[in-house]
Every structure is written in structure tokens, then in C-alpha cells.
Coordinates of C-alpha atoms in Angstrom, one line a residue:
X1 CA -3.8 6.5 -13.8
X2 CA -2.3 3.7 -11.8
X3 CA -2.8 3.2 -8.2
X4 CA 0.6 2.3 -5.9
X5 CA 0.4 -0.3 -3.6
X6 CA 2.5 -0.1 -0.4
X7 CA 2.8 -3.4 1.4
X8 CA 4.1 -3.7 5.3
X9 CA 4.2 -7.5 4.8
X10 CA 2.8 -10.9 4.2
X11 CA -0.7 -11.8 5.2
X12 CA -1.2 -13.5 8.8
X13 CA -1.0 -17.5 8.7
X14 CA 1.7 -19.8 7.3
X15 CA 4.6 -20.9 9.9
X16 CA 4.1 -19.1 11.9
X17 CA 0.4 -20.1 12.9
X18 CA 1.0 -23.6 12.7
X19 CA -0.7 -23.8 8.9
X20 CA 0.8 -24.8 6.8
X21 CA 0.6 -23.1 3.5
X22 CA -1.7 -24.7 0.6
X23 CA -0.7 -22.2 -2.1
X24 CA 3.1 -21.5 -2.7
X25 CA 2.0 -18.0 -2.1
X26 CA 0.3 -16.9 1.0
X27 CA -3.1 -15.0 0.5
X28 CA -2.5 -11.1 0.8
X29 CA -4.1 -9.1 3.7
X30 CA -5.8 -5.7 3.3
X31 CA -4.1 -4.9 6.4
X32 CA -1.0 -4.7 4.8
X33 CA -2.2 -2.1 1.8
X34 CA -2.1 1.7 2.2
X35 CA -3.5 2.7 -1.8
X36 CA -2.7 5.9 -2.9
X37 CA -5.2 7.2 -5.8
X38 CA -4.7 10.4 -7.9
X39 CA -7.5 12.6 -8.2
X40 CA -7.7 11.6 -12.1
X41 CA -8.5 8.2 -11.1
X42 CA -10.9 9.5 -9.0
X43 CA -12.7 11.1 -12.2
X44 CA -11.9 8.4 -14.6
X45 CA -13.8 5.2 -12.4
X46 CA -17.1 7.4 -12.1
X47 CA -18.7 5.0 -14.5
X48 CA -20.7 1.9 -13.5
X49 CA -19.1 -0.6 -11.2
X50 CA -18.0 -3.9 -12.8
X51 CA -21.5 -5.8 -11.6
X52 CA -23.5 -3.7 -13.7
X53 CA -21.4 -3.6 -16.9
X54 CA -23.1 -5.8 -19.0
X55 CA -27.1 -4.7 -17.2
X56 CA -29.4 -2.6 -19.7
X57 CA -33.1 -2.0 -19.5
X58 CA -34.1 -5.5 -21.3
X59 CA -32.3 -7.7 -19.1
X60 CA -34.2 -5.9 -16.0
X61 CA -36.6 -8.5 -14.9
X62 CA -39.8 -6.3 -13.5
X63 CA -41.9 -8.4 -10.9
X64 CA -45.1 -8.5 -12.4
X65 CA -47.0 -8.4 -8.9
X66 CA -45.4 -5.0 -8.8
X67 CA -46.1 -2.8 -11.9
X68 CA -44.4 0.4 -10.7
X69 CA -40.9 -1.8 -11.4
X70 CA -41.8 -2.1 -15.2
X71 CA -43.4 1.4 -15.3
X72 CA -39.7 2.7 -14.0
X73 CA -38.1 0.6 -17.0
X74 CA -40.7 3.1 -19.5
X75 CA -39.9 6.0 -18.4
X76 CA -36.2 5.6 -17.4
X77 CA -35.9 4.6 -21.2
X78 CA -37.6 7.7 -22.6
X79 CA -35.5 10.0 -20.6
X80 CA -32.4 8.2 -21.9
X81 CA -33.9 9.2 -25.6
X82 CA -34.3 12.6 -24.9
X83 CA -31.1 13.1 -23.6
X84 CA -30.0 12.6 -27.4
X85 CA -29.7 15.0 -30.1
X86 CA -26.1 16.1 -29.2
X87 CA -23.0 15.7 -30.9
X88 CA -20.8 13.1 -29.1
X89 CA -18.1 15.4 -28.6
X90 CA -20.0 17.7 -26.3
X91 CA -21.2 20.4 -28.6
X92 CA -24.6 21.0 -28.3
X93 CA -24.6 19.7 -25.2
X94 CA -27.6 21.8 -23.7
X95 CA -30.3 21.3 -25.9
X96 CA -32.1 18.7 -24.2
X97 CA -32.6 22.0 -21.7
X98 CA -32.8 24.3 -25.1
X99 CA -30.1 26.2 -26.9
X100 CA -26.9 27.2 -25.3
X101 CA -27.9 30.7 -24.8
X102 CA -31.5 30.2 -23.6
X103 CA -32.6 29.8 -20.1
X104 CA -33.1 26.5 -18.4
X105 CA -36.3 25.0 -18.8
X106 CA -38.6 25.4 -16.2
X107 CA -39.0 21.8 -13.9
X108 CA -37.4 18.9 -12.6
X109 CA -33.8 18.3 -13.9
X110 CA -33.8 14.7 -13.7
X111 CA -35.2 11.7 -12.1
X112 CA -35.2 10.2 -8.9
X113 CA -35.6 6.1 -7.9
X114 CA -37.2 5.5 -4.7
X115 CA -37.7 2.0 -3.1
X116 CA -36.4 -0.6 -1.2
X117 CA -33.4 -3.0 -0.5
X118 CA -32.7 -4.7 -3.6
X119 CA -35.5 -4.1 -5.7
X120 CA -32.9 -2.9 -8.8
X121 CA -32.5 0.6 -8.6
X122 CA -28.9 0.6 -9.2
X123 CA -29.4 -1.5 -12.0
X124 CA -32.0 0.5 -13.7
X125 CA -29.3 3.6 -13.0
X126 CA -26.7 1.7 -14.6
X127 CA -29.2 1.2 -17.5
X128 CA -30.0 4.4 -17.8
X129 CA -26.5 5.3 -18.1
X130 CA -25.3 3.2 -20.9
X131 CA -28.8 3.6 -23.1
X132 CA -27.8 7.3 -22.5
X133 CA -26.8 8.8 -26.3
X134 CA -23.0 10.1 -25.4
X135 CA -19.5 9.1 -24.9
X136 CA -18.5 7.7 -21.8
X137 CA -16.5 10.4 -20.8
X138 CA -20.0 12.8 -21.0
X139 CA -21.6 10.6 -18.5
X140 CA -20.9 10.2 -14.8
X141 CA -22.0 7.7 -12.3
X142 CA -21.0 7.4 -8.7
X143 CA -22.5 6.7 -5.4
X144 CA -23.1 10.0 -2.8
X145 CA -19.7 9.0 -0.7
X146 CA -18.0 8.7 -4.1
X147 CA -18.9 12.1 -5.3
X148 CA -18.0 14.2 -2.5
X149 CA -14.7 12.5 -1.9
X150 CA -14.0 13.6 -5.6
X151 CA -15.2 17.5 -4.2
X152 CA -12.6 16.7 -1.9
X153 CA -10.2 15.4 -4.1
X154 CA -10.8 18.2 -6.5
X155 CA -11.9 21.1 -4.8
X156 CA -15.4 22.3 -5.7
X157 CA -15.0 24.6 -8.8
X158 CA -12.6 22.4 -10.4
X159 CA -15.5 19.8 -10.0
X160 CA -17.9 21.6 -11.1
X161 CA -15.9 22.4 -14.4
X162 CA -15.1 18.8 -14.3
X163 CA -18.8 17.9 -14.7
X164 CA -20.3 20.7 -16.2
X165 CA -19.6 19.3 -19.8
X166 CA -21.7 16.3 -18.9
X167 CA -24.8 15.1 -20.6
X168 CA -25.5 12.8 -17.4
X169 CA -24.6 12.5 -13.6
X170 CA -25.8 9.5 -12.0
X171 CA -26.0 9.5 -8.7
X172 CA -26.1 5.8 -6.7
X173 CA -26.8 5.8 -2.6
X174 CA -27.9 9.3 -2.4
X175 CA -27.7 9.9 1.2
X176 CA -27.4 12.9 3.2
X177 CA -25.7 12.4 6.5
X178 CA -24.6 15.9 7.8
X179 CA -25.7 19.2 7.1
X180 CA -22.6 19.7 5.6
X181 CA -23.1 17.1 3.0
X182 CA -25.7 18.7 2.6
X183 CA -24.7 22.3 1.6
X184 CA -22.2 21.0 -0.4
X185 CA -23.8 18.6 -3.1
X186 CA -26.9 21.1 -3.3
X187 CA -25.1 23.5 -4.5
X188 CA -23.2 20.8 -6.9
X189 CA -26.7 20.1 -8.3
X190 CA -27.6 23.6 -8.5
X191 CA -24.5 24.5 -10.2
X192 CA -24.8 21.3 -12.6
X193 CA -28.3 22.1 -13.4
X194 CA -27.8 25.6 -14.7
X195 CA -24.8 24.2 -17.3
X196 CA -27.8 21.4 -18.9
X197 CA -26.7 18.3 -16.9
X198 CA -29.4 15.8 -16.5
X199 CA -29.6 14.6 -12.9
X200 CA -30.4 10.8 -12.2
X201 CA -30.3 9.5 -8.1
X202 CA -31.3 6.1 -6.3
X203 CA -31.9 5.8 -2.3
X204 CA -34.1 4.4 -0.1
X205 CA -35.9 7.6 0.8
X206 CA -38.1 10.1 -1.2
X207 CA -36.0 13.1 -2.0
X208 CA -38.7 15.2 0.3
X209 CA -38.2 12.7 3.2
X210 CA -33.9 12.4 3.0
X211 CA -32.6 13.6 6.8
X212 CA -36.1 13.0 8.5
X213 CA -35.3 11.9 12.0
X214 CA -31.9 12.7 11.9
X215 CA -31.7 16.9 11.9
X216 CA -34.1 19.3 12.4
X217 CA -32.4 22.3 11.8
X218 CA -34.8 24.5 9.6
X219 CA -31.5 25.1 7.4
X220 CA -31.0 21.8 6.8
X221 CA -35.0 20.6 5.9
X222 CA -34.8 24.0 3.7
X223 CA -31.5 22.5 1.7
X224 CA -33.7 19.0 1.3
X225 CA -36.7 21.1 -0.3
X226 CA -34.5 22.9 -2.7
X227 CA -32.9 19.2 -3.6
X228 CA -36.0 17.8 -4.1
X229 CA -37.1 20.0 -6.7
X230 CA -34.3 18.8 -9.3
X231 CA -36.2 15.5 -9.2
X232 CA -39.0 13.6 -10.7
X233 CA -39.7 10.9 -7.8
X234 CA -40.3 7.3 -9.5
X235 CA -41.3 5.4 -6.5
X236 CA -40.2 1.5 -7.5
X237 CA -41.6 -1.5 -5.2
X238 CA -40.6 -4.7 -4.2
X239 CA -39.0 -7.1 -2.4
X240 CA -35.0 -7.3 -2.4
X241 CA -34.2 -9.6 -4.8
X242 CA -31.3 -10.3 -3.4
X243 CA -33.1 -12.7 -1.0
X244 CA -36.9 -13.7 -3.4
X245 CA -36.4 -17.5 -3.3
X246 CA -32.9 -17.9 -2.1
X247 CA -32.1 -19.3 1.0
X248 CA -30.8 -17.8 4.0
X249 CA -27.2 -16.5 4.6
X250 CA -24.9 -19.3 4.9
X251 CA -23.8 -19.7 8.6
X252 CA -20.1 -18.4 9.2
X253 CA -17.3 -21.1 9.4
X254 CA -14.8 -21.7 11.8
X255 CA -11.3 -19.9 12.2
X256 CA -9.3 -23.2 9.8
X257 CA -12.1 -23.4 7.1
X258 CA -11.7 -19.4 6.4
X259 CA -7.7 -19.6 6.6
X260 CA -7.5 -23.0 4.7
X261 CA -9.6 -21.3 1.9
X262 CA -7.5 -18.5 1.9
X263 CA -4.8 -20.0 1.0
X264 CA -6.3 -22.0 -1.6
X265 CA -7.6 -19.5 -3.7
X266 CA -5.4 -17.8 -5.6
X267 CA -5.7 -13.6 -5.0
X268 CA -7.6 -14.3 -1.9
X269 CA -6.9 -12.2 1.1
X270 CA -6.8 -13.4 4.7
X271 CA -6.9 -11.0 7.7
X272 CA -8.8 -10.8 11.5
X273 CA -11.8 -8.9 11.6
X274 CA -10.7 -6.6 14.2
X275 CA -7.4 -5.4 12.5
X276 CA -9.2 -4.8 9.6
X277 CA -11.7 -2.4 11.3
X278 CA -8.6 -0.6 13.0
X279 CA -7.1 -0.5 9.4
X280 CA -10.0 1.2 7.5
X281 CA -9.5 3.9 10.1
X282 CA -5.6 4.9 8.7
X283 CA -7.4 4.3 4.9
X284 CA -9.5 7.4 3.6
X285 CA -13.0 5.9 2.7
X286 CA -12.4 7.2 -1.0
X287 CA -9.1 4.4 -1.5
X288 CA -11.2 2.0 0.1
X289 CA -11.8 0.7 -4.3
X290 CA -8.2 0.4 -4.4
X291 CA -7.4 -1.2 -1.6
X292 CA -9.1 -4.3 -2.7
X293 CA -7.6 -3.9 -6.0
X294 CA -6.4 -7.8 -7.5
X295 CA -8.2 -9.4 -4.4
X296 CA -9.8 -12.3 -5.5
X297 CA -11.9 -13.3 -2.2
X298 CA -11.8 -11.4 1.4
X299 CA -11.5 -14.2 3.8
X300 CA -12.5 -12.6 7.4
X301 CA -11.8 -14.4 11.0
X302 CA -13.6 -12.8 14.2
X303 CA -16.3 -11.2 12.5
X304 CA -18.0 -9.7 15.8
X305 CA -20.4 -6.7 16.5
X306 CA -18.9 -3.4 15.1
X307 CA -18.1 -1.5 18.5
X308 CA -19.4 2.2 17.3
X309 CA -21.0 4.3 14.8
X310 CA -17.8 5.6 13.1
X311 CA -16.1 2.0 12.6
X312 CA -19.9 1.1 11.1
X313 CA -20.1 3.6 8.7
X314 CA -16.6 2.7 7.3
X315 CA -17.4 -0.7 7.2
X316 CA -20.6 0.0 4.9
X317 CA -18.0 1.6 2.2
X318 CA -15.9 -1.4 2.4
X319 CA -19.0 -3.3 1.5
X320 CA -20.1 -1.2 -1.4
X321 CA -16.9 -1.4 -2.5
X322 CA -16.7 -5.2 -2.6
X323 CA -20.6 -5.6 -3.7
X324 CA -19.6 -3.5 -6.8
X325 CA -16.4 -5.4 -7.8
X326 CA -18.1 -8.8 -6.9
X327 CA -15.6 -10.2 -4.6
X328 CA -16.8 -13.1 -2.1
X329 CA -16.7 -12.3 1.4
X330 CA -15.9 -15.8 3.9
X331 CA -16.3 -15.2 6.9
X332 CA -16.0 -17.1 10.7
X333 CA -17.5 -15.3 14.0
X334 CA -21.2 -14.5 14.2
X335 CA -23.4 -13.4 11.4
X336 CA -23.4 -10.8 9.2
X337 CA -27.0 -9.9 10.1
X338 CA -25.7 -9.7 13.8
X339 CA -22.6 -6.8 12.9
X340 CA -25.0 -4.0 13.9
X341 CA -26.7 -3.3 17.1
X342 CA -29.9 -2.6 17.5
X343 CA -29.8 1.1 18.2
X344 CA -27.9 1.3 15.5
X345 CA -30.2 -0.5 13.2
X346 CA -32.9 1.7 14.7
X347 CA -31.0 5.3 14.0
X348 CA -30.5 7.6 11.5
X349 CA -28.2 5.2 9.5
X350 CA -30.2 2.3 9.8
X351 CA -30.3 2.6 5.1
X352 CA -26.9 2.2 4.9
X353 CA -26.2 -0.8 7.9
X354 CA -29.7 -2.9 6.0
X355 CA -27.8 -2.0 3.0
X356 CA -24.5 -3.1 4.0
X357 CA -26.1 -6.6 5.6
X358 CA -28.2 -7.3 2.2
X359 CA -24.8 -7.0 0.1
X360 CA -22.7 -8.9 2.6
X361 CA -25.1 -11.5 2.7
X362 CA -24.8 -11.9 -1.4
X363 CA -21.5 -11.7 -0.8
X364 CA -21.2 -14.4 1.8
X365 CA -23.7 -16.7 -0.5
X366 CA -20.8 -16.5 -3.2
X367 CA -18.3 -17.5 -1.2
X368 CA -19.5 -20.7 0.0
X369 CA -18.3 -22.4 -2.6
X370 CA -14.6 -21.6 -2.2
X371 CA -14.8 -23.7 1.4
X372 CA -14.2 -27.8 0.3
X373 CA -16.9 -29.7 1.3

């Protein structure tokens, strides 16, 4: 299940700049990668991302001004034991629904977080997932982008075979931005449901409220009500934790900081902000986890406002990408709170660009230490 690189050349910088080169090697540039990822790896990474490998329910630190965080942590960990009772190899599978050859129990089909930026849903669905009784290959967890591009990959029978044997789909980001989307991952769900799987989601919105303000077709709010009854809504407040006590974003550095600390750091990448968002365009959004395979630390010059909606939405998988793998972000150019415009912070995708700042922000906080002071 490896993943070929294809390389057009070395990263930007050196010589030919005028810097010199700190490392013998020069940092890489995404630029230069064009992944290709087999379907099987497609499958075979819908586990937790590496940030939440070592998370369970006990190292989940509930706010104790907000009790509805450590009620999520009870009943998260109850559904986790009742999805036991099944041999590991699959057999038996269905009988946290009833036996094989019964009908599906009446009621929701799993459980659904609902809250804020930051406030630890993913890391309560990570939880959930390894306290979950079963082989990792009986569990599944992705974000929404990541599970239709494996529809995509797979075609949506073979996917539904796929993860029909599961004891557990998790489900991170669950967004719905089309009515196509839409369509496709209700019937997924549907499909899942009636084979026993257990169904666990995160997002920012209650499953009842998912596409409100951005489609009013009555087709579409009717797909949303049949989601929404697959799910027990756990509502989880709080403020992102990501930023309780921790100072601000560190301000970007200038063009020689960023390329000087490429260079220095050893699996770093160094590229211009505006090649890169021209790039992500050749790159399908599902390849964007491989291209940053072996990186190290994205070093960025010209950060500036993303131009339009299209370029913003890739960008936001680039940074879930990173976020999960836990690679510093250095930037120069303005602000990662300043990528977005404000109608675009005020529209229908205004989750995933707040989303996308918060991470990049954590992101940017973990680099600062690679510029010398």
C-alpha cells in the first residue's frame, strides 16, 4: 500500500535566490509532488489520524464550568461497551442490533457530537473508537471529505460491502455541502445501518440544522431529517481549547526567516503561497495526506487572502490534513486569521474556514520555535 512520489524538481531557494543553502539538502516543496494513492490505501488509513493515537476517554480533560463535556465522556463510554459481545473476527457482528436474522432495532443507530471549535469532539471520537471492543480492521474513522472520496475511489456498492462488516464508522467533520453529498452518504448510512453498523459523527451543527442557510430545496431538508434520525445528538459546550489561556497567533515572519528555517530543518518544505494554491488545484483533495507525506514543517512565503471559494475550500483540506499529522506551518505574509474574507466567513462555509483558522493557528504556534531567535 505504498504511495509513489513524482517529483518535477528541487524546492525554490538555494543559488539561485541568492541563499545560500544551510542544509546540504534543500527543503522539498509540495509544489513539486503529484501523489498517487491506491484505493486500498484509501481504506487502510480510515483509522484515527496520528494526533489522536495515544487520546482515550481518561486523558480527556472535561471543563468543569461546562458539565455537558464530562456527561459526553459517560455516555460515549457506555456506548463503546455495548458495542461488545462480538467475536473479534466479525462473527456475530449484529448483535449489538440483535441476532443476524432479526430486524434492526427500532431508534437511533449511533451518536452524534455537537459543539464548537475546539472543544474535543474529535478526540472524544477518537476515544470512542479505540475503547470500542473489535479489531482495528472492524472499525472505521474518517472525516466527511474522506469518506466520499473513498465512494469515489471505490464506487458505492463496493463501499458499502467494504464497511458493511464493521462494528463502527466514525465519522469526523460531518458536513454537507451539496445536495449531492447529500444523497450520497444518506443512503451510505441507510445502507450501513440495515447491516448493524454503529454510527458515530462530530460537526459544528445539530444533525437537524446541517445545510440551514445554504439550500432550501425541500429535497434536500427532507435528506437532512432522514439523516438525523440515525443520531442521538450529545450537544458538548465550550470554549476551543485550542486558544483557553494561550496567547495569540504568533505574527507571520518575513520572507528570509521562513526560507532560512526551511532549510534548516531537516524534512521541511519551502514553497510561495500562491503556487501552492495553484498546485492543490492539479492535486485531487483525497492525495492531499500524501502529499505531505515525510514533510517535517510547511514553510509558506506570501501568505495573502485566498482569491475565491473554490481555492478556500481546498485549502481547508490541506489544513486538516496537516492538523492531523501534526506538522508546523511557518508562515510570512498576513495572518492566518486574515486568509478568508468576510463574506466568506459570513456564508455557508463559514464551519469549515473558522475551522481551518483555529488549526492553522495551532499549527503556526508550533512552528515558532523552528525560527532562531
Amino acid at each position: 500500500m505504498s504511495t509513489s512520489l513524482s517529483t518535477s524538481g528541487p524546492a525554490s531557494g538555494g543559488p539561485a535566490s541568492g541563499r545560500p543553502p544551510i542544509a546540504d539538502v534543500g527543503p522539498l516543496a509540495l509544489c513539486a509532488r503529484a501523489p498517487h494513492v491506491p484505493a486500498e490505501r484509501l481504506v487502510a488509513e480510515m483509522v484515527p489520524p496520528p494526533r489522536f493515537d495515544s487520546v482515550r476517554f481518561d486523558t480527556y480533560n472535561p471543563d468543569p464550568t461546562q458539565p455537558s463535556q464530562a456527561e459526553a465522556v459517560t455516555v460515549l463510554s457506555g456506548f463503546a461497551a455495548g458495542l461488545g459481545g462480538a467475536h473479534a473476527s466479525g462473527a456475530g457482528k449484529r448483535r449489538w442490533f440483535g441476532r443476524k436474522s432479526a430486524a434492526p432495532a427500532p431508534g437511533p443507530r449511533g451518536v452524534y457530537l455537537d459543539g464548537g471549535y475546539g472543544v474535543g469532539k474529535t478526540h472524544l471520537l477518537a476515544s470512542l473508537w479505540h475503547a470500542t471492543p473489535a479489531e482495528p480492521a472492524l472499525k472505521a474513522f474518517g472525516t466527511f471529505v474522506e469518506l466520499t472520496n473513498l465512494v469515489g475511489a471505490l464506487g458505492f456498492q463496493q463501499t458499502v460491502r467494504t464497511l458493511g462488516g464493521h462494528r463502527l464508522l466514525c465519522i469526523d467533520e460531518f458536513e454537507l455541502d451539496d445536495p449531492g453529498d447529500t444523497v450520497l452518504v444518506s443512503s451510505l448510512l441507510s445502507r450501513l445501518v440495515e447491516q448493524g453498523v454503529a454510527l458515530a459523527a462530530t460537526s459544528n451543527t445539530l444533525p437537524g440544522k446541517l445545510g440551514e442557510g445554504r439550500f432550501a430545496a425541500a429535497d434536500f431538508l427532507r435528506e437532512i431529517q432522514g439523516l438525523s434520525a440515525h443520531f442521538r445528538p450529545l450537544r458538548i459546550d465550550g470554549q476551543d481549547y485550542r486558544h483557553r489561556g494561550l496567547p495569540e497567533a504568533p505574527a507571520p515572519f518575513s520572507d528570509e526567516q521562513v526560507a532560512k528555517a526551511a532549510y534548516a530543518t531537516p524534512g521541511a518544505s519551502l514553497d510561495d503561497f500562491p503556487g501552492l494554491l495553484e498546485h492543490l488545484a492539479r492535486v485531487h483533495p483525497s492525495r492531499y495526506g500524501a502529499l505531505t507525506d515525510g514533510i517535517s514543517a510547511v514553510c509558506l512565503t506570501d501568505v495573502g487572502p485566498i482569491p475565491d471559494q473554490s481555492t478556500a475550500l481546498r485549502l481547508v483540506v490541506l489544513a486538516d490534513r496537516l492538523y492531523d499529522r501534526e506538522v508546523p506551518v511557518l508562515a510570512s505574509g498576513v495572518p492566518f486569521d486574515r486568509l478568508f474574507s468576510e463574506e466568506m466567513l459570513n456564508g455557508g462555509y463559514r464551519k469549515k474556514y473558522f475551522r481551518a483558522i483555529s488549526r492553522l493557528t495551532a499549527l503556526a504556534r508550533d512552528a515558532k520555535p523552528l525560527v532562531s531567535q
